Short mmCIF file of C-alpha atoms and ligand atoms in Angstrom, two decimals:
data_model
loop_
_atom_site.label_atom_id
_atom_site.label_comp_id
_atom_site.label_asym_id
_atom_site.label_seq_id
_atom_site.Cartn_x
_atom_site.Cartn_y
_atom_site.Cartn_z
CA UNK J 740 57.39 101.05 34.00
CA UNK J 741 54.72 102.48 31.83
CA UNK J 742 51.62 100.83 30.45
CA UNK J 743 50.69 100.78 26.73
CA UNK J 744 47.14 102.54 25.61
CA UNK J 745 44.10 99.82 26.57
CA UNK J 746 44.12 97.24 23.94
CA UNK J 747 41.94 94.41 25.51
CA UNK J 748 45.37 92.33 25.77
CA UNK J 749 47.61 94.86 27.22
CA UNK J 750 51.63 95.09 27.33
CA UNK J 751 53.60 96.56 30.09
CA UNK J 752 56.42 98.21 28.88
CA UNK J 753 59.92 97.29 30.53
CA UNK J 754 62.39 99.30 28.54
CA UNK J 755 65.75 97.99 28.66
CA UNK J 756 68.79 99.55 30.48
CA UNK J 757 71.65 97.94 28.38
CA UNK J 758 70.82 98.90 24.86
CA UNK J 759 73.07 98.10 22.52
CA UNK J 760 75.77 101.66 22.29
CA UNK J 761 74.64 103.87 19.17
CA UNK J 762 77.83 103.22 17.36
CA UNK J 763 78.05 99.72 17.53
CA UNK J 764 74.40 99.64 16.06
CA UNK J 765 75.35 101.78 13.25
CA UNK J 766 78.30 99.62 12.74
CA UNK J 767 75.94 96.39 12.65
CA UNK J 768 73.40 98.36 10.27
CA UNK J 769 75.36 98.94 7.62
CA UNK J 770 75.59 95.40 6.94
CA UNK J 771 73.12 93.21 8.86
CA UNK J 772 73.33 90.23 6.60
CA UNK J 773 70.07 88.03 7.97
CA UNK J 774 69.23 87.14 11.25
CA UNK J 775 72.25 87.10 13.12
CA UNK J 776 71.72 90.39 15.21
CA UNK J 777 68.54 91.32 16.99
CA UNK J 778 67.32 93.81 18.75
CA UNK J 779 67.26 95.51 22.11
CA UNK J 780 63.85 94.27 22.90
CA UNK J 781 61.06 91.98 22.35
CA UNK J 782 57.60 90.86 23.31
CA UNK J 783 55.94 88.26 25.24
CA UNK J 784 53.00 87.30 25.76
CA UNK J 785 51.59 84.02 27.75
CA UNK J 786 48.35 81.59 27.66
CA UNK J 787 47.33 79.33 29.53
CA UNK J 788 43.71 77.51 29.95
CA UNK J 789 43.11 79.12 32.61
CA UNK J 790 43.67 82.32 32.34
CA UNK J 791 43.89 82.66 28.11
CA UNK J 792 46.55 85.23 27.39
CA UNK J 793 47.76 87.16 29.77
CA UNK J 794 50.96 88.87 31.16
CA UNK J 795 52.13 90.61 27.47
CA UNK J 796 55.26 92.38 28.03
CA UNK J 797 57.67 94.29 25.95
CA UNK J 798 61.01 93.59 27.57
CA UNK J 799 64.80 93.43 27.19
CA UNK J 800 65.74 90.88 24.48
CA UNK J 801 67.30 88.21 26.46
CA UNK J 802 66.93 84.03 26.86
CA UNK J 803 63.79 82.16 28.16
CA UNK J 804 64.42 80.05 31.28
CA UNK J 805 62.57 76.54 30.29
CA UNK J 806 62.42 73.37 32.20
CA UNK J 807 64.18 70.37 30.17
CA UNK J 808 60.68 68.68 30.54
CA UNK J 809 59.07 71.64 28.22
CA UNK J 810 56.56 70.07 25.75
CA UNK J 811 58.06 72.06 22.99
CA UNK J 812 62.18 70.67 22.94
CA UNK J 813 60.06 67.30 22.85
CA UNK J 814 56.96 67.28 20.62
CA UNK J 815 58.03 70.37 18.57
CA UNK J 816 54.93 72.41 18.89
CA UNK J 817 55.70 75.33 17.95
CA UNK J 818 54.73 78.30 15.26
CA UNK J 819 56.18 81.19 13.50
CA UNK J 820 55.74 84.14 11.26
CA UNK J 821 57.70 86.09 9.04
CA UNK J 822 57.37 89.97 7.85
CA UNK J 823 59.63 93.04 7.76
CA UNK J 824 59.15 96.60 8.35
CA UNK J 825 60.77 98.94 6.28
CA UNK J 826 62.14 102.87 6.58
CA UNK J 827 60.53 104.91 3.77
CA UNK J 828 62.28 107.86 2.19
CA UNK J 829 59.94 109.96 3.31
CA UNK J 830 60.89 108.91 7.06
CA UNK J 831 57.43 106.97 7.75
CA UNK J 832 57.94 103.04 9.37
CA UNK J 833 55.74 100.70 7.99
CA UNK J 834 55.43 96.81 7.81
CA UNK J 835 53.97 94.87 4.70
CA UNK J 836 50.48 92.95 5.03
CA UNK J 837 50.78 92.35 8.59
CA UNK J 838 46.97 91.77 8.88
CA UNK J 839 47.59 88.96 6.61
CA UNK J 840 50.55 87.64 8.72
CA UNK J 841 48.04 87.47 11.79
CA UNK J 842 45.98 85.75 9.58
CA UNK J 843 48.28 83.07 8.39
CA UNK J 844 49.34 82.65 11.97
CA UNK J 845 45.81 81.63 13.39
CA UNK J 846 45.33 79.20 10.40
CA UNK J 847 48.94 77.54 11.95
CA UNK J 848 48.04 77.97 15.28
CA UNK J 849 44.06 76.01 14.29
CA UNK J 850 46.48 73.28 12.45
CA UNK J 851 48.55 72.98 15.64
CA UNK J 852 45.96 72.88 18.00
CA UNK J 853 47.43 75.92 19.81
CA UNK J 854 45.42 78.98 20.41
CA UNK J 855 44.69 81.65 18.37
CA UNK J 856 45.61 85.12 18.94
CA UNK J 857 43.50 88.06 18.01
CA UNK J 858 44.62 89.73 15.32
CA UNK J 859 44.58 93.24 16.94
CA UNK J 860 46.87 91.94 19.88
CA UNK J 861 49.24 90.28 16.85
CA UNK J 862 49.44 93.76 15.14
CA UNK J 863 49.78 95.90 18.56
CA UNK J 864 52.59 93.45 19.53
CA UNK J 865 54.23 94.52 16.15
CA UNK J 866 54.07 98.32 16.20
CA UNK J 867 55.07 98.34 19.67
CA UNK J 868 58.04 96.38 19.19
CA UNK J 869 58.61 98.20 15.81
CA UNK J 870 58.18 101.33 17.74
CA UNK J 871 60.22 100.85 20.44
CA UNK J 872 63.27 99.77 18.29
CA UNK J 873 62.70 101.83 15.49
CA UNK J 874 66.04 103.12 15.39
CA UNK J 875 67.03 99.26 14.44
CA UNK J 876 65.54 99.49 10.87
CA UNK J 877 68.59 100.32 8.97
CA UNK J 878 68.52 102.86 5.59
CA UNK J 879 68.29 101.66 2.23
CA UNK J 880 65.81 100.17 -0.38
CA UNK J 881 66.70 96.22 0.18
CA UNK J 882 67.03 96.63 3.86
CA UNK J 883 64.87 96.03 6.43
CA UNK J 884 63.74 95.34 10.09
CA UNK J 885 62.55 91.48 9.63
CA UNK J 886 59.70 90.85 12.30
CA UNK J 887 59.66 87.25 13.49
CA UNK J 888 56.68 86.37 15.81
CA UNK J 889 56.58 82.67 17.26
CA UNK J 890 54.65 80.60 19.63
CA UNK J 891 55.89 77.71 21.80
CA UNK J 892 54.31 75.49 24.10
CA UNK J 893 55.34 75.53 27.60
CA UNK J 894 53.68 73.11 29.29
CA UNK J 895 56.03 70.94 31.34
CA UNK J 896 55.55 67.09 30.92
CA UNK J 897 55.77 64.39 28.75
CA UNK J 898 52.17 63.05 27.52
CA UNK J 899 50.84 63.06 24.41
CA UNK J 900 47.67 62.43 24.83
CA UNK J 901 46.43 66.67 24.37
CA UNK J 902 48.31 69.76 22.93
CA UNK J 903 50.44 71.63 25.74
CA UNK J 904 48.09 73.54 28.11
CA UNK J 905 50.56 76.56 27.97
CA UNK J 906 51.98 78.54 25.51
CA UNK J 907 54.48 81.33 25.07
CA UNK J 908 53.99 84.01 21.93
CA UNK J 909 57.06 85.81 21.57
CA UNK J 910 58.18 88.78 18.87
CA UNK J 911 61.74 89.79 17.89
CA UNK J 912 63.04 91.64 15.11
CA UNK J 913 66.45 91.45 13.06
CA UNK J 914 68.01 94.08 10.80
CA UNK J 915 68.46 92.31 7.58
CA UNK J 916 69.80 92.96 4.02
CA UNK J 917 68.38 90.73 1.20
CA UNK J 918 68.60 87.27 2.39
CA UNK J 919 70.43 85.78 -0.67
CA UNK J 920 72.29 89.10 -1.61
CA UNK J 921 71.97 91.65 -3.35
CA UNK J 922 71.37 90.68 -7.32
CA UNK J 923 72.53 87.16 -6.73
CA UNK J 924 70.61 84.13 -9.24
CA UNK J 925 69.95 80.61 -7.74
CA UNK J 926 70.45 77.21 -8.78
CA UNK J 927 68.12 74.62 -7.00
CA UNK J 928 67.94 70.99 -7.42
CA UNK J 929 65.15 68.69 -7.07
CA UNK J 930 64.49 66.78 -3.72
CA UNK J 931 63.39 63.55 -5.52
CA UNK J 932 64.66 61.60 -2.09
CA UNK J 933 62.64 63.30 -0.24
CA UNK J 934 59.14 64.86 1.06
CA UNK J 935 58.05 68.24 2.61
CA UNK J 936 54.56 67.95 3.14
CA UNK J 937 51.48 65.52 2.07
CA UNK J 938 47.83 66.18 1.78
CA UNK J 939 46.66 66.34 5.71
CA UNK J 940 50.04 67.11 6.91
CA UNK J 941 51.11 70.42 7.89
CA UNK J 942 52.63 71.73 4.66
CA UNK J 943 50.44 74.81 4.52
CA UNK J 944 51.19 75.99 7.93
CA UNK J 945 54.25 77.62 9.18
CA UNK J 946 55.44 75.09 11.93
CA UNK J 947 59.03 74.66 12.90
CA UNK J 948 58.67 71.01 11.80
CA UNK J 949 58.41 71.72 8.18
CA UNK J 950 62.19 73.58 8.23
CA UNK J 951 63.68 70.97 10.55
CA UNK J 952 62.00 67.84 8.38
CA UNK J 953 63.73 69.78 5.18
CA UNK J 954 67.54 70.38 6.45
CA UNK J 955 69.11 66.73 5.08
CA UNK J 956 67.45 68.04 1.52
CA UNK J 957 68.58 71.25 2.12
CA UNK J 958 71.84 69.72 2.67
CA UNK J 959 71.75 67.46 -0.23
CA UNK J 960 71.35 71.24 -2.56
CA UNK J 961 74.50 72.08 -0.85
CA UNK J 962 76.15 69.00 -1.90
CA UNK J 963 75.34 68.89 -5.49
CA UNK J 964 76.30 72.80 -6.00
CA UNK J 965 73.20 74.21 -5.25
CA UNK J 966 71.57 76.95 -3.10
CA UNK J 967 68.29 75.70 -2.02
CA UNK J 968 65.88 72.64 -2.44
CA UNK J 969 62.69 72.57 -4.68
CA UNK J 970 60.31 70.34 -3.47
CA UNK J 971 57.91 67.97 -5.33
CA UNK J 972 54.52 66.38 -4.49
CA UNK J 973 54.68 63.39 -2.18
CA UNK J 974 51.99 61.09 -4.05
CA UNK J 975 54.19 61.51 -8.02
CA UNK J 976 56.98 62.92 -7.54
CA UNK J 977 56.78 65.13 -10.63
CA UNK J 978 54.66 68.43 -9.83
CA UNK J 979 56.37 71.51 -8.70
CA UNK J 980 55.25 72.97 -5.05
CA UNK J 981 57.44 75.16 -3.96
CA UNK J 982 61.15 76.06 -2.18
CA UNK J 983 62.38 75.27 1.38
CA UNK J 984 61.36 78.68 2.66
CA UNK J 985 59.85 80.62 -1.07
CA UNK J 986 57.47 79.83 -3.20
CA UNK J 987 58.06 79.49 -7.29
CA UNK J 988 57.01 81.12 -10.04
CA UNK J 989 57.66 80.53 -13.88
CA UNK J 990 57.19 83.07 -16.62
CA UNK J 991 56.02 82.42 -20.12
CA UNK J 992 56.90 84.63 -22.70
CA UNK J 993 58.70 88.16 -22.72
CA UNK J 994 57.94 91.83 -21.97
CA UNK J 995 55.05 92.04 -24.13
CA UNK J 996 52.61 89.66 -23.32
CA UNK J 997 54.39 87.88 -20.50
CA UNK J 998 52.34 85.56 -17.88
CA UNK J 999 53.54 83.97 -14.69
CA UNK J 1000 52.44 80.82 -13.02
CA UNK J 1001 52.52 79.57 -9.73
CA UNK J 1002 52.15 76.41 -8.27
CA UNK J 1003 47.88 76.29 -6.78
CA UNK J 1004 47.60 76.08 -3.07
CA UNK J 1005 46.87 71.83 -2.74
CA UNK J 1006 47.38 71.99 0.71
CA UNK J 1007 50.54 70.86 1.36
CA UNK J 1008 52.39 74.07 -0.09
CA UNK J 1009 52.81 77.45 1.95
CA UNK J 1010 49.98 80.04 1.04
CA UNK J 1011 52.87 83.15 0.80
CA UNK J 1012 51.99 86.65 1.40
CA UNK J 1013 54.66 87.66 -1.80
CA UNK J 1014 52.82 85.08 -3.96
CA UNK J 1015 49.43 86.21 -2.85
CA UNK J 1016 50.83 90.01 -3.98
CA UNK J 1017 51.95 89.32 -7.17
CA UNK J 1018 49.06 87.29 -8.14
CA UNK J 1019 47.17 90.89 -7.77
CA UNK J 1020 49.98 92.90 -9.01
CA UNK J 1021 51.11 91.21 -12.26
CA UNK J 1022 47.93 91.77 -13.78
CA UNK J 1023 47.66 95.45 -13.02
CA UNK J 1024 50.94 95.54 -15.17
CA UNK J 1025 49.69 93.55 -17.84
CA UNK J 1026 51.05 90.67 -17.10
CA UNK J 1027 49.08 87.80 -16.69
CA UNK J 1028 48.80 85.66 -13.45
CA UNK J 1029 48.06 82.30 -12.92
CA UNK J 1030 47.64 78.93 -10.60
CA UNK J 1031 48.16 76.00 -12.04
CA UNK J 1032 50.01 73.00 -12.11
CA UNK J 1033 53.85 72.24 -13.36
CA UNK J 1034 55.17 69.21 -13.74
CA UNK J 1035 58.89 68.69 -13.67
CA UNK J 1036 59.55 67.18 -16.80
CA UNK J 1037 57.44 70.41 -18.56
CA UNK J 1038 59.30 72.44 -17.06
CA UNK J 1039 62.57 71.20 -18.83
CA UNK J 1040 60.67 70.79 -22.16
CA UNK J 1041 59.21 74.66 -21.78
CA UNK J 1042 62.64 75.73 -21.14
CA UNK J 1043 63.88 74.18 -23.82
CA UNK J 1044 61.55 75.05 -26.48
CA UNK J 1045 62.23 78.76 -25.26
CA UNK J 1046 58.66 79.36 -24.04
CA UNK J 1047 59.71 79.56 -20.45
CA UNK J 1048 61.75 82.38 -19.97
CA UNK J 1049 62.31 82.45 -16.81
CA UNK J 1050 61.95 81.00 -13.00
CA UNK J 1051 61.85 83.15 -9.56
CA UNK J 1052 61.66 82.18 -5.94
CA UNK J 1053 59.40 85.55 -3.88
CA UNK J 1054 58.79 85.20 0.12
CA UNK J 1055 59.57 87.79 2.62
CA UNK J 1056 63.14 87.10 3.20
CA UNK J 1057 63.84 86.23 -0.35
CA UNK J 1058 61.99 89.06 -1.85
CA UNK J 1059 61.92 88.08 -5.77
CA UNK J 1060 65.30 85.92 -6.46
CA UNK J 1061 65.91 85.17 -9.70
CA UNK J 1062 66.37 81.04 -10.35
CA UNK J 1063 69.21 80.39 -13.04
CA UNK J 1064 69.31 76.70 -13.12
CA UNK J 1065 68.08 73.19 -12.04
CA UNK J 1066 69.57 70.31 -10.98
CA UNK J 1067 68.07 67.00 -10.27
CA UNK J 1068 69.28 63.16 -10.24
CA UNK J 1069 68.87 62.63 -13.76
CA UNK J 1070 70.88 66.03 -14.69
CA UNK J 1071 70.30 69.67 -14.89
CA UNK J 1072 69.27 72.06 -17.12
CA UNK J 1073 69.48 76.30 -17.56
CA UNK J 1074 66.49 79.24 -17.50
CA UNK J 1075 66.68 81.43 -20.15
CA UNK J 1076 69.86 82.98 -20.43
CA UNK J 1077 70.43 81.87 -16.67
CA UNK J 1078 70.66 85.59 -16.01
CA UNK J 1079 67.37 87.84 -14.17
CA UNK J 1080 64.84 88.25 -16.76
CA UNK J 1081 63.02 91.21 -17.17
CA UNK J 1082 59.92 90.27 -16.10
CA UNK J 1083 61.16 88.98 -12.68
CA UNK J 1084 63.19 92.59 -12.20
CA UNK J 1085 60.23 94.35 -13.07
CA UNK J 1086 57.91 92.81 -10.89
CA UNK J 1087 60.62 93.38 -7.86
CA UNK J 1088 60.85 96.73 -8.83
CA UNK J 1089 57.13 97.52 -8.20
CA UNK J 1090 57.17 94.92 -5.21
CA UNK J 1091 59.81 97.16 -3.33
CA UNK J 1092 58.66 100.38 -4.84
CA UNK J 1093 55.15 99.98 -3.22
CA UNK J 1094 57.38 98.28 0.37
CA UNK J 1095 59.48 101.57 0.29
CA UNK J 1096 56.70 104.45 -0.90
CA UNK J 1097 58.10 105.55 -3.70
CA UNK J 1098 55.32 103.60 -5.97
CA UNK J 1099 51.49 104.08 -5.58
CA UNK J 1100 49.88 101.51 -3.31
CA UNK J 1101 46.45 100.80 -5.01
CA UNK J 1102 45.60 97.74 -2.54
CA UNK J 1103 45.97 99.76 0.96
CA UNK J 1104 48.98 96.67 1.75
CA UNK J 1105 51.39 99.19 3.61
CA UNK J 1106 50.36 99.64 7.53
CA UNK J 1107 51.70 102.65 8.50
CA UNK J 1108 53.37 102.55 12.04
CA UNK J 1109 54.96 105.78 12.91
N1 PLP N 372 57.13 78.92 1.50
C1 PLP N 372 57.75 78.67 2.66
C2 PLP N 372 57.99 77.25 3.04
C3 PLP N 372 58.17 79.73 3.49
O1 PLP N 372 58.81 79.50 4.63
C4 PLP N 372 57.92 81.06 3.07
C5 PLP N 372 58.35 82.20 3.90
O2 PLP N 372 57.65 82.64 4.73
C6 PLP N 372 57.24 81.27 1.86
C7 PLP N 372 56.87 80.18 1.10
C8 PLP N 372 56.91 82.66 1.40
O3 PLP N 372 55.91 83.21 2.20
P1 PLP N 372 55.79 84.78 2.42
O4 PLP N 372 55.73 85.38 1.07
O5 PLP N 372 54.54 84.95 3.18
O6 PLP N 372 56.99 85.20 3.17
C1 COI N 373 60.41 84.25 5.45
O1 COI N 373 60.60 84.66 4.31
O2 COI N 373 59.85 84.94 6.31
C2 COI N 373 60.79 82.91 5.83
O3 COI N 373 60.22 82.40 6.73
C3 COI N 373 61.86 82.26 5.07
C4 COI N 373 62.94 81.65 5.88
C5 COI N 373 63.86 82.65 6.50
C6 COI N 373 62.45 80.59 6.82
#
């Protein structure tokens, strides 16, 4: 057992003795789908209010042991995060905003009443995991190492009347290809039954709750033909927020003097790291970039007076997906041609060129780990 360099939280470093054989990882890289396969190791980290955090490990990937009494199965108070790292040509291993990742997950963790983690311990728990199972990130522009950091709360009992008194944080890592496939177009349909988030809810955090409160809908997409949900404000039912795990953008116009919109942050819709990106980027392309507010019923009319040209979902997993069509209760309608529009390909293009270094990166968002 070695320890990592001081960091004020430290890690011990428990390397694991049954690491998955090289072959059979090769085999598994080549196509890692999403989130099936993880890693050899991952971190952990506890806090309690006694001691704040304390005993941070990097360890074998392997189960938890967790009394049936655990706040978390019960109350559901739990948090998570979602980034990648990527392999540049070049060779260099680097992850995408993670400062801003650390950032989003204190804002959850202030929502949840769980305790925040300092942001230098959230990025050291990265790289060393990164580090450690570097040879995980598989090859290829579109593939990826997908980072998921969580926290939990352990505390065993069954009041309500204050947040857990323990907590687990906890990081593990997935090969992954793009989550919908390589090239492929959505359809969504409209969740007019039912409700994400509503103002002073949790909508803007990333909770577990959120994803487990949006399965039926998700379901109900299924049913009707369609990949994934878009959800709508609670109060109207008619403005756009955003996707079960993306958020939305719509484009006006065509190469030339294009402009993209995006649902503004009300509170109840995810503030997304991609979203946040493109905002900045799109202009530095000359295209124009803008929050705002879409009702459903413009959307159908822009669509079919031409002036919307096209829809995409953007989010970690996700990337930039093209969306070809909507459905909805009272009937569906297509984007554009239904096919990706330019502006959508050419905003992934620069997205991924800046993830995988071959484009400049003007805003300092790559953080370099080995
Ligand atoms: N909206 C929801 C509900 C999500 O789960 C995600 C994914 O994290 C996003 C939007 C996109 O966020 P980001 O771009 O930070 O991945
Ligand atoms: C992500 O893009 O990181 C997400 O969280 C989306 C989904 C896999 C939940």
């Amino acid at each position: 057992m070695t320890t990592s360099p001081a960091t004020e939280i430290d890690f011990e470093i428990h390397p694991s003795q049954t690491r998955v054989p090289a072959a059979e990882r090769e085999r598994i890289l080549a196509d890692p789908g999403f989130g099936q396969v993880f890693t050899d190791h991952m971190i952990t980290l506890r806090w309690s209010a006694e001691r704040g955090w304390h005993d941070g490990k990097l360890e074998p990937y392997g189960p938890f042991a967790l009394d049936p009494a655990t706040s978390v199965f019960h109350y559901g108070q739990e948090l998570f995060e979602g980034l990648k790292a990527y392999r540049q040509a070049s060779g260099s291993i680097v992850m995408f905003r993670p400062q801003a990742n650390a950032a989003r997950f204190n804002s959850s963790a202030r929502r949840m009443a769980m305790p925040e983690l300092p942001e230098e311990t959230f990025l050291r728990a990265l790289e060393l995991l990164v580090t450690q199972d570097r040879e995980w990130i598989p090859d290829g522009e579109g593939n990826s190492l997908y980072l998921r950091p969580f926290m939990i709360a352990t505390q065993r009992g069954l009041g309500v009347n204050h947040p857990s008194s323990e907590y687990l944080f906890c990081v593990i890592g997935s090969p992954a290809a793009s989550y919908f496939g390589a090239g492929k177009t959505v359809r969504v349909w409209l969740s007019e039954d039912y409700t994400r988030a509503a103002p002073g809810g949790t909508g803007a955090v990333k909770c577990g709750g959120n994803y487990a409160a949006a399965f039926a809908a998700q379901q109900q997409a299924v049913d009707q033909g369609c990949d994934q949900v878009v959800w709508l404000d609670a109060a109207e039912h008619q403005w756009v927020e955003e996707m079960g795990g993306m958020n939305l953008f719509f484009v006006y116009g065509t190469d030339a003097g294009g402009r993209i919109l995006t649902p503004a942050l009300t509170g109840s819709l995810l503030p997304g790291i991609t979203r946040d990106s493109l905002l900045r980027l799109a202009p530095t392309l000359g295209i124009h970039a803008a929050e705002g507010r879409i009702s459903v019923s413009q959307w159908r009319a822009d669509c079919a007076a031409g002036e919307l040209t096209e829809v995409f979902a953007c989010g970690t997993a996700a990337v930039i997906t093209p969306v070809g069509g909507v459905d909805g209760a009272t009937g569906g309608w297509t984007i554009g041609s239904g096919a990706p529009g330019p502006i959508s390909l050419r905003l992934k293009d620069e997205l991924i060129g800046i993830q995988y270094g071959h484009r400049p990166d003007p805003f300092g968002w790559v953080h370099k780990v080995a």
